CSV table of C-alpha atoms in Angstrom, one decimal:
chain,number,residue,atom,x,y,z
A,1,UNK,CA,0.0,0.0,0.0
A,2,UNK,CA,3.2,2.2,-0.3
A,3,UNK,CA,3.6,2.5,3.6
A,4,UNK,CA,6.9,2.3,5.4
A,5,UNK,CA,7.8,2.3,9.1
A,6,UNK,CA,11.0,2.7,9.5
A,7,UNK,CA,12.0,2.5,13.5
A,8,UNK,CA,13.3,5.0,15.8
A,9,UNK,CA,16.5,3.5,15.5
A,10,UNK,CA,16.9,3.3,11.6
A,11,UNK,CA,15.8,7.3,10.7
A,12,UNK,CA,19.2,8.7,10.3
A,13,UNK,CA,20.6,5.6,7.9
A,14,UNK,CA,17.0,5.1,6.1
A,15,UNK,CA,17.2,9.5,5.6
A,16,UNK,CA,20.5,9.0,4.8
A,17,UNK,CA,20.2,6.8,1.6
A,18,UNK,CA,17.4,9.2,0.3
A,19,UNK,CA,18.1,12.0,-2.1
A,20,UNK,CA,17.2,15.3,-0.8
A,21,UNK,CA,14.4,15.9,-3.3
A,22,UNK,CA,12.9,13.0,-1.1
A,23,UNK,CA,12.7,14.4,1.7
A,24,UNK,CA,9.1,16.2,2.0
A,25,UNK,CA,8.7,19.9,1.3
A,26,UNK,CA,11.8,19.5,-0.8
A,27,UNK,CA,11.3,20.5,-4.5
A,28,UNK,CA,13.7,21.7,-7.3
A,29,UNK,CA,14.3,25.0,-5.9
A,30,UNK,CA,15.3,23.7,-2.2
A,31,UNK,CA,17.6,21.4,-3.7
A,32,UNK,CA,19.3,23.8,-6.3
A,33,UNK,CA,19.9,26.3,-3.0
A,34,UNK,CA,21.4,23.6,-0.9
A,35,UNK,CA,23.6,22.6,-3.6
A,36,UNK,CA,24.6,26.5,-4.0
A,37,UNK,CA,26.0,26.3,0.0
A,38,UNK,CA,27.8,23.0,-1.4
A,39,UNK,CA,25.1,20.5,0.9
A,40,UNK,CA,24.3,17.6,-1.9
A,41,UNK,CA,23.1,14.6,0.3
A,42,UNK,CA,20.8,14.5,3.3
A,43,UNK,CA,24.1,13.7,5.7
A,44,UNK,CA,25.7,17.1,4.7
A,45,UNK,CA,22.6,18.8,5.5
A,46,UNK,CA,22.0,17.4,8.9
A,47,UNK,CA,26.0,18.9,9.3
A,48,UNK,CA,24.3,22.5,8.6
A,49,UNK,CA,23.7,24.8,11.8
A,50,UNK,CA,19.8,26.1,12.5
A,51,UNK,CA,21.4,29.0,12.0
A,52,UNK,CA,23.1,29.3,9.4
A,53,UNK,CA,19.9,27.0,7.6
A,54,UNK,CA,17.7,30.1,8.9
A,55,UNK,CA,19.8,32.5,7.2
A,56,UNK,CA,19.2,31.3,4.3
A,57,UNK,CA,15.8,30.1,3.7
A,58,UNK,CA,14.0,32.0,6.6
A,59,UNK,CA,13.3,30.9,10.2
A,60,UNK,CA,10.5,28.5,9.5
A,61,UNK,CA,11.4,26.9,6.3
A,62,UNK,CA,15.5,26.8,7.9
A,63,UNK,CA,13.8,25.2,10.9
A,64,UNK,CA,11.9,22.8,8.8
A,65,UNK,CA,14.6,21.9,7.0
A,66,UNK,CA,17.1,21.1,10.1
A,67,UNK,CA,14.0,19.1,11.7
A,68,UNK,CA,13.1,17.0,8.7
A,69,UNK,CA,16.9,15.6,7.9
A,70,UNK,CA,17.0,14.3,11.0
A,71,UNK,CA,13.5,12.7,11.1
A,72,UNK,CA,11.4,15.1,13.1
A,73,UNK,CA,7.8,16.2,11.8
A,74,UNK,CA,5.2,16.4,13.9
A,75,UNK,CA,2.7,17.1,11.6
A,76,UNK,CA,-0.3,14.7,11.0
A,77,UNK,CA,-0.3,11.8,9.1
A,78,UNK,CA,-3.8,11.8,7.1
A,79,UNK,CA,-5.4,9.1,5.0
A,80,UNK,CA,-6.0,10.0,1.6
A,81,UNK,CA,-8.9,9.0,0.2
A,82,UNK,CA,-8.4,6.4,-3.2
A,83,UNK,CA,-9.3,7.4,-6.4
A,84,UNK,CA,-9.5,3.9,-7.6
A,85,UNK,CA,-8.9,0.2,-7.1
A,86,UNK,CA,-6.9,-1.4,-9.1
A,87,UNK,CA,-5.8,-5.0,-9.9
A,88,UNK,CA,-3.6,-6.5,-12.4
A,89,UNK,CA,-1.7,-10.1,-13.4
A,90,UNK,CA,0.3,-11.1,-15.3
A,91,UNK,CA,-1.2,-13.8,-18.2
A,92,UNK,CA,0.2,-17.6,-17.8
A,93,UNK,CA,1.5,-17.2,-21.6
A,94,UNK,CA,0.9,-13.8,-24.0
A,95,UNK,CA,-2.1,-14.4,-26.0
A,96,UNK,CA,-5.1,-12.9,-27.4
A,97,UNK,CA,-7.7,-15.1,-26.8
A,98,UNK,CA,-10.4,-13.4,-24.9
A,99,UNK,CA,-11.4,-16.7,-23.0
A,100,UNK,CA,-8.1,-17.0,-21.6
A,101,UNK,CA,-7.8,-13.5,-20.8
A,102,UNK,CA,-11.1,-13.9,-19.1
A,103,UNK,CA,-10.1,-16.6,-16.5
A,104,UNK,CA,-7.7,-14.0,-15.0
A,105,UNK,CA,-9.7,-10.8,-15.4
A,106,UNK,CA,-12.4,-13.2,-13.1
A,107,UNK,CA,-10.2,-13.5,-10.5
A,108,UNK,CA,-9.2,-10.1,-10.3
A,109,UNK,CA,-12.9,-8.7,-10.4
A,110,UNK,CA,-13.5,-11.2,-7.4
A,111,UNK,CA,-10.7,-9.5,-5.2
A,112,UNK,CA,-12.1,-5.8,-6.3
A,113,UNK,CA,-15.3,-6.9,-5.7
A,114,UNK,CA,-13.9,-7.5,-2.4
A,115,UNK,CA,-12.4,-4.0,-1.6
A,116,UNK,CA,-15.3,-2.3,-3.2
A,117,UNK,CA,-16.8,-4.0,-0.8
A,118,UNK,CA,-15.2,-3.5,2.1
A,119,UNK,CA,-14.9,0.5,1.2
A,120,UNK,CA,-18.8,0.3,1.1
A,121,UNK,CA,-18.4,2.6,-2.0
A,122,UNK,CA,-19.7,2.4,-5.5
A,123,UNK,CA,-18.3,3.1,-8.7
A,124,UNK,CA,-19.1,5.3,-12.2
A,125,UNK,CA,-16.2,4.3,-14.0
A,126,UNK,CA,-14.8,1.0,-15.5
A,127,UNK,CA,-11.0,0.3,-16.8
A,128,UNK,CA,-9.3,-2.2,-18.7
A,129,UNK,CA,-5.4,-2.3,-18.4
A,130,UNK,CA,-3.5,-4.2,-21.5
A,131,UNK,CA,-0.1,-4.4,-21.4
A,132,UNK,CA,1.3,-5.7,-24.7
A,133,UNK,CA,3.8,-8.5,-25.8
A,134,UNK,CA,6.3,-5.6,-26.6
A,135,UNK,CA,5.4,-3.7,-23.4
A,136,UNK,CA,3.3,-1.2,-24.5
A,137,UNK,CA,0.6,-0.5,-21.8
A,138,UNK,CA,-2.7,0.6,-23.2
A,139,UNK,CA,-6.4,1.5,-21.1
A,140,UNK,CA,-9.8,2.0,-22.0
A,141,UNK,CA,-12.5,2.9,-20.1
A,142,UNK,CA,-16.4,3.0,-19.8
A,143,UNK,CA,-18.7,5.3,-17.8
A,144,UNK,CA,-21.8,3.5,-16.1
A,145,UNK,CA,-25.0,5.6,-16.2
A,146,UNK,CA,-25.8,4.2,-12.5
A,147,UNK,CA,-23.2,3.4,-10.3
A,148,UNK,CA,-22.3,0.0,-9.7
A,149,UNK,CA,-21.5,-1.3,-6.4
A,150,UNK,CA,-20.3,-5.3,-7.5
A,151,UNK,CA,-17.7,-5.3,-9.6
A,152,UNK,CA,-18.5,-9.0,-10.7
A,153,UNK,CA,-21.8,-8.2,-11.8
A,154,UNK,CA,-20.3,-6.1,-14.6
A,155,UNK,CA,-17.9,-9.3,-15.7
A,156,UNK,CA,-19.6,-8.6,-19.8
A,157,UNK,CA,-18.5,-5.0,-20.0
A,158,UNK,CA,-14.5,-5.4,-19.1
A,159,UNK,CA,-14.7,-8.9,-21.8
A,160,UNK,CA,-16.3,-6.1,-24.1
A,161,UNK,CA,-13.1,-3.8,-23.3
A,162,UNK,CA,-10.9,-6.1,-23.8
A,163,UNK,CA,-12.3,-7.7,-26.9
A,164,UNK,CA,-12.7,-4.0,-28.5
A,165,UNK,CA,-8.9,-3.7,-27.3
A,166,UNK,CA,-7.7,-6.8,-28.9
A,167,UNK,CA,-9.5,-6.3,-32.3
A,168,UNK,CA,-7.7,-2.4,-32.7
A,169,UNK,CA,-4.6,-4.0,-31.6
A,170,UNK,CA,-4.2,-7.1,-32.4
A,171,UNK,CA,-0.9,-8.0,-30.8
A,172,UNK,CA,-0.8,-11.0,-27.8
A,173,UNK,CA,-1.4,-9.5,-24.0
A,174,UNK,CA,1.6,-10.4,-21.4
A,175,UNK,CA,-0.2,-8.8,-18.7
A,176,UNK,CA,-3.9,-7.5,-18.3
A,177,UNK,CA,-5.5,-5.3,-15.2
A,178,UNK,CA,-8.6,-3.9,-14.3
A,179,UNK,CA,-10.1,-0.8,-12.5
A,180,UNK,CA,-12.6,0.8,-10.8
A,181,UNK,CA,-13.1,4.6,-9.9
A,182,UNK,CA,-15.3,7.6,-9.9
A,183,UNK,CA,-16.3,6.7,-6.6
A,184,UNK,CA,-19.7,7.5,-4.9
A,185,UNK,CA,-20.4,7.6,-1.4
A,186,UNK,CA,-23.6,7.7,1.2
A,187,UNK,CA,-27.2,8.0,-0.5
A,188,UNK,CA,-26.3,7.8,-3.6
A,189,UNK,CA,-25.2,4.6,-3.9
A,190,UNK,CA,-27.3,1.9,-5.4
């Protein structure tokens, strides 16, 4: 789900392997400052005094700065709502037959169905992810006019994706996802 912990203990190493665009609040300009005072890796600037960090960038943002290289923000962590759900497998040999594409893209609706569940949200829109023999990743989508709270009951519409898909491009699928988003919440659901 793209969280780390990383303990008490491991900060200062697990900061120190990052690149100091990583670190948060730190864009392009930060960096291209720090690198002006000669500071190039999180390490050096941890060596930099309040101060002289202050000086330069203001008393907040200096103070920010000499907090977050050595692991301190106390500001809250907030969930962030998803914008979709999202599964995708890779095919037991490329191909483009639709049936065999099928027996995965079941299994994958069955574990979204699962989440959508879980979330209690429903859903407007409907995604087919095709990734190509030669790599090339390709969607398509469709917009439901009511939205759909089981993702299985809508098994037809991602086989018609995918078989619209596979006759424009007729190349063998090494991977195949699907996707739901355009999420609805409370009343409206149906």
């Amino acid at each position: 789900d793209g969280l780390t912990v990383v303990k008490e203990s491991e900060v200062i190493p697990f900061l120190d392997a990052l690149p100091l665009r990583k670190l948060h609040g730190v864009g392009p300009e930060t960096v291209a400052a720090l690198e002006g005072q000669g500071i190039s890796t999180i390490s050096q600037l941890r060596q930099a005094k309040k101060e002289a960090l202050q000086k330069i960038f203001g008393a907040k943002r200096g103070l920010l700065l000499y907090e977050k290289c050595r692991g301190i923000d106390d500001s809250p962590v907030l969930e962030q709502e998803r914008k979709q759900f999202s599964r995708i497998s890779t095919l037991p040999k490329d191909t483009s037959d639709i049936d065999e594409i099928m027996i995965v893209v079941r299994e994958m609706l069955v574990d979204l169905d699962a989440k959508i569940h879980k979330k209690r949200v429903a859903f407007r829109t409907m995604s087919i992810i095709a990734i190509q023999r030669n790599l090339e990743m390709h969607t398509k989508s469709t917009t439901l006019e009511e939205p759909g709270r089981r993702v299985v009951d809508h098994e037809q519409q991602f086989r018609s994706l995918f078989t619209t898909f596979l006759q424009e491009h007729p190349v063998p699928l090494r991977r195949c996802g699907v996707s739901v988003s355009g999420f609805v919440h409370g009343p409206q659901q149906k």
